Tab-separated table of C-alpha atoms in Angstrom:
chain	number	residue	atom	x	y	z
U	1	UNK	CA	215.919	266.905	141.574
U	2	UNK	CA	216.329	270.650	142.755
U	3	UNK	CA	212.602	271.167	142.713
U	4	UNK	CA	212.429	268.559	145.829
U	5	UNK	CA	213.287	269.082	149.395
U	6	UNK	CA	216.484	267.198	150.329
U	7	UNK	CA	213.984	264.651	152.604
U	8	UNK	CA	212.499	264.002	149.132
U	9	UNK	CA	215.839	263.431	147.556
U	10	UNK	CA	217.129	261.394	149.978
U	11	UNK	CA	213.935	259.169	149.618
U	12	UNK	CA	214.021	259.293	146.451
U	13	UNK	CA	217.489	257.204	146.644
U	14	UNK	CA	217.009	255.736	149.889
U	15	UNK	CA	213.848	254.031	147.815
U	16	UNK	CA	216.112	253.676	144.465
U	17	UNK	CA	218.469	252.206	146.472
U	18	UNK	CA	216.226	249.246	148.077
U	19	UNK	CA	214.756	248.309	144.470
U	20	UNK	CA	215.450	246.333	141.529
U	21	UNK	CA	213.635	247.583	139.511
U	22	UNK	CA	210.381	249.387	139.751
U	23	UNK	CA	207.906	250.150	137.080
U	24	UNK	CA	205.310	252.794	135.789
U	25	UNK	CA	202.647	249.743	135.544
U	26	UNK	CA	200.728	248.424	138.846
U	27	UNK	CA	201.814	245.271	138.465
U	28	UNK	CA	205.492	244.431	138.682
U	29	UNK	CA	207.451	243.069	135.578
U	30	UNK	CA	207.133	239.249	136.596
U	31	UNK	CA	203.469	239.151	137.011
U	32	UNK	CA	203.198	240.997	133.725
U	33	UNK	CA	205.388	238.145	132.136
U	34	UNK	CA	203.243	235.369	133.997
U	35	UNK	CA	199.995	236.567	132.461
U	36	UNK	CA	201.791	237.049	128.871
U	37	UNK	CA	202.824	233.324	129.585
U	38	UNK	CA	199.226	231.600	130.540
U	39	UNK	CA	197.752	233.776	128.066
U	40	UNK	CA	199.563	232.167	125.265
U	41	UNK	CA	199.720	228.796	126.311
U	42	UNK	CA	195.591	229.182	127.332
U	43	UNK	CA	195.610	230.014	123.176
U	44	UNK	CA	197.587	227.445	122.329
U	45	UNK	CA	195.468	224.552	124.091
U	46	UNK	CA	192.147	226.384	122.872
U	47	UNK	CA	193.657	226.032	118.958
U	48	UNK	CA	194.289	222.791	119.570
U	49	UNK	CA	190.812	222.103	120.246
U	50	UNK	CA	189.471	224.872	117.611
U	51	UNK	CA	191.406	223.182	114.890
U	52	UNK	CA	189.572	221.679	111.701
U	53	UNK	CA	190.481	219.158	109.511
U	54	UNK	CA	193.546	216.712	109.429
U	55	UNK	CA	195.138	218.013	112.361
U	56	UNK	CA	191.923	218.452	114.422
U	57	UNK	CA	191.584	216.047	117.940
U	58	UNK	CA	188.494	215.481	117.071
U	59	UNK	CA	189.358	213.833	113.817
U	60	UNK	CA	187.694	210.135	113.857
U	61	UNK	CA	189.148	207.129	112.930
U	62	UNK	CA	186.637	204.224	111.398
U	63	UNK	CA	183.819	206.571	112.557
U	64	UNK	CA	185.337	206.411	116.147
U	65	UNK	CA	186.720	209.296	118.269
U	66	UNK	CA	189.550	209.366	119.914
U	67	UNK	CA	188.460	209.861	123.269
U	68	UNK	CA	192.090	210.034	124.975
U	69	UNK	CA	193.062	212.534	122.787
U	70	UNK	CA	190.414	214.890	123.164
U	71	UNK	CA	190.189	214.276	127.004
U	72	UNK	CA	194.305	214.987	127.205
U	73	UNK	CA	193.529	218.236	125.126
U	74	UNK	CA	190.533	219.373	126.849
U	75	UNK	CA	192.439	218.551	130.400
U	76	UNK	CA	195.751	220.867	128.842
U	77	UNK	CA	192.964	223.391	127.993
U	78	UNK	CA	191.148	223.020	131.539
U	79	UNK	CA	195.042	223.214	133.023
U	80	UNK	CA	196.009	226.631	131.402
U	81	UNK	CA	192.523	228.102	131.589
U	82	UNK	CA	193.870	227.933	135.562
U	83	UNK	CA	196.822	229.372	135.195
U	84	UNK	CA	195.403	232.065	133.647
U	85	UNK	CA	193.082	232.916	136.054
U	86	UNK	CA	195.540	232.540	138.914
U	87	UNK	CA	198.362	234.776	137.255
U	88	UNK	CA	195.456	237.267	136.047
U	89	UNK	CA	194.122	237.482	139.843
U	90	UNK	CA	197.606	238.166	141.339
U	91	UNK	CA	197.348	241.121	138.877
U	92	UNK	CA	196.601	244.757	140.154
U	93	UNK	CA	195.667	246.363	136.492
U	94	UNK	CA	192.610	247.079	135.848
U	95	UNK	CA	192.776	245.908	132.164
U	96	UNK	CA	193.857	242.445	132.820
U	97	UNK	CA	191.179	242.125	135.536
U	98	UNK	CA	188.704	243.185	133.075
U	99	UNK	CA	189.758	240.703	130.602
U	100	UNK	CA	190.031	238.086	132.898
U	101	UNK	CA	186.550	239.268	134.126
U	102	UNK	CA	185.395	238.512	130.488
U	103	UNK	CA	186.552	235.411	129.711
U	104	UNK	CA	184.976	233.861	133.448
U	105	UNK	CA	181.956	235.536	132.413
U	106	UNK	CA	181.636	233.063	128.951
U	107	UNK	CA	182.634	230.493	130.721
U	108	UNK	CA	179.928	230.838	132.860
U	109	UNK	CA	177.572	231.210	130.024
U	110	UNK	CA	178.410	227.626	129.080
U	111	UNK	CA	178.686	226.425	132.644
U	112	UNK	CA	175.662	224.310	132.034
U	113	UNK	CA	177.252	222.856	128.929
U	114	UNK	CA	180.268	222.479	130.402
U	115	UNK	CA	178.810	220.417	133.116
U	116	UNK	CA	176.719	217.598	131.057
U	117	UNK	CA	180.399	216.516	130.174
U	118	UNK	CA	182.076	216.516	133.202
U	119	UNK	CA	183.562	219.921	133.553
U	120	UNK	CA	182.842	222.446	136.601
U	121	UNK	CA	183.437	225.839	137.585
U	122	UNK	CA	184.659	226.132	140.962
U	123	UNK	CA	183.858	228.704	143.751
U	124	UNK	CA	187.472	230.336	142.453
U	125	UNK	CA	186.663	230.107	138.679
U	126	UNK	CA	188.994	227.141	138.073
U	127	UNK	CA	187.644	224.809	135.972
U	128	UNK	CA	188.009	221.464	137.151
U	129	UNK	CA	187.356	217.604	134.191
U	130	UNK	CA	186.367	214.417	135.920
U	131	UNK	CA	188.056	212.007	133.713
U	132	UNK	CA	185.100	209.184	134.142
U	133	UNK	CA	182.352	211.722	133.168
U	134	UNK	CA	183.820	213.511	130.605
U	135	UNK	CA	184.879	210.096	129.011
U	136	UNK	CA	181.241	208.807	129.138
U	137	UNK	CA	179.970	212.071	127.124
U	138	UNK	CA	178.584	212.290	124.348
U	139	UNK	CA	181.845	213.404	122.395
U	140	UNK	CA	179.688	215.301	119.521
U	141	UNK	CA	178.466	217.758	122.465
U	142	UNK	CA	182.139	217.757	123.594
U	143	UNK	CA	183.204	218.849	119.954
U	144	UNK	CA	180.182	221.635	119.493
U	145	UNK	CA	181.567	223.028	122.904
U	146	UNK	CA	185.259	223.562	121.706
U	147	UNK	CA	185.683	223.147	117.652
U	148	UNK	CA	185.536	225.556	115.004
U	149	UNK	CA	184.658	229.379	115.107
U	150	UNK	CA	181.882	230.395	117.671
U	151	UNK	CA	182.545	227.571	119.741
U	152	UNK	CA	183.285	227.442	123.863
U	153	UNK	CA	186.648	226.874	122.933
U	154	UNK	CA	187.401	229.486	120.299
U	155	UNK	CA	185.974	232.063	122.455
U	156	UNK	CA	187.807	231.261	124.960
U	157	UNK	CA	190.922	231.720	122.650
U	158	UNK	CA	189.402	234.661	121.883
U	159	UNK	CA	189.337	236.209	125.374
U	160	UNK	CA	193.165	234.446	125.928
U	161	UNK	CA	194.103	237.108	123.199
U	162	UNK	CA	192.811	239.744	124.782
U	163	UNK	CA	194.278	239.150	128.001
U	164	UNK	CA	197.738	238.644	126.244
U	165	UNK	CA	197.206	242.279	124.538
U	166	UNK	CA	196.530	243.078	127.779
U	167	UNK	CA	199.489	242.372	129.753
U	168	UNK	CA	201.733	243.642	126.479
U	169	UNK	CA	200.382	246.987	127.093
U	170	UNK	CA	201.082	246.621	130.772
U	171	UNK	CA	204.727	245.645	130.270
U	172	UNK	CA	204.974	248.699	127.436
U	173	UNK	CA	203.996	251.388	130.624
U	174	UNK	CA	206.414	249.438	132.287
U	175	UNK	CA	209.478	251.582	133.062
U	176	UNK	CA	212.407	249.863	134.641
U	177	UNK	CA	215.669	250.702	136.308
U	178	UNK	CA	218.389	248.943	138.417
U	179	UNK	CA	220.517	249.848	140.913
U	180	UNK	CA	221.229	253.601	142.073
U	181	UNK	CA	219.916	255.264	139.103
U	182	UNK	CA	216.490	257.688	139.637
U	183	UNK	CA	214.284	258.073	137.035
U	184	UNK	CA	212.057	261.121	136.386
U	185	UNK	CA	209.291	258.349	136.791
U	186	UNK	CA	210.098	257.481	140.413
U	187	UNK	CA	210.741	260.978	141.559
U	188	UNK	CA	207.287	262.376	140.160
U	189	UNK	CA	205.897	259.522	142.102
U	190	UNK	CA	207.330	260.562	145.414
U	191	UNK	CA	206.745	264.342	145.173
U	192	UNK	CA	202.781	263.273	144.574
U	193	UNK	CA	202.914	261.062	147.529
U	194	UNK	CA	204.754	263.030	150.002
């Protein structure tokens, strides 16, 4: 604290004073949390889907799929692959953006896939089901798209992970504080700015 001017010091709390919390990361603890979040509940859906065997929604009954099922998992899939993006894009690290990046960039790899079945990419990445068309598919394309290992689906979960690892390293640079206290952090921050 001696090193700075007293304008700096006074900032320095003046600034202290009028956050929270502040962090070492770009992005502020909250949005960190939200992309954690969608991250593991885009995995979740996607293992849903990836699943094999018993427990797998594409397990047939008499030779019959259950279409419901899949659609209701595939629409829960569609649903956090959303979320992701839009907590990802409200993100200012550059790690996160590239892992988002990634994962738009398979789904757009399977975009013509995706589409024979009733699911689009939108102008904002945001996948969208029609419920009519994707019912109507051929539900042996829609299970090559998301089941087992190399799949749509398991890449997806895939790229999920990586956005979760992501945002975990984000919140670890995270460095927070609350109320009048300055950290070393914060200070080093002004002295390079002013």
């Amino acid at each position: 604290l001696h090193l700075l001017s007293r304008r700096q010091r006074q900032m320095c709390i003046r600034d202290s004073d009028n956050s929270s919390s502040t962090s070492t990361s770009k992005d502020t603890v909250s949005t960190i949390a939200g992309v954690e979040k969608s991250a593991k509940n885009l995995k979740s859906a996607a293992d849903k889907l990836v699943q094999r065997g018993s427990e797998s929604v594409f397990k047939q009954t008499a030779g019959e799929y259950d279409t419901d099922k899949i659609y209701d998992a595939v629409n829960n899939f569609a649903s956090a692959y959303n979320d992701v993006i839009t907590k990802a894009s409200a993100s200012d690290s550059s790690s996160i953006e590239n892992a988002a990046r990634s994962m738009k960039n398979a789904t757009a790899v399977n975009a013509k896939a995706l589409s024979k079945i009733g699911i689009t990419i939108g102008s904002d990445n945001k996948l969208s089901v029609d419920e009519k068309t994707f019912k109507a598919a051929d539900m042996n394309s829609v299970k090559s798209l998301f089941n087992g290992n190399g799949s749509f689906g398991y890449q997806t979960e895939v790229k999920a992970s990586m956005i979760d690892s992501a945002a975990s390293l984000e919140a670890g640079r995270s460095n927070t504080y609350t109320g009048r206290a300055v950290s070393y952090t914060h200070l080093r921050a002004h002295e390079t700015v002013l």
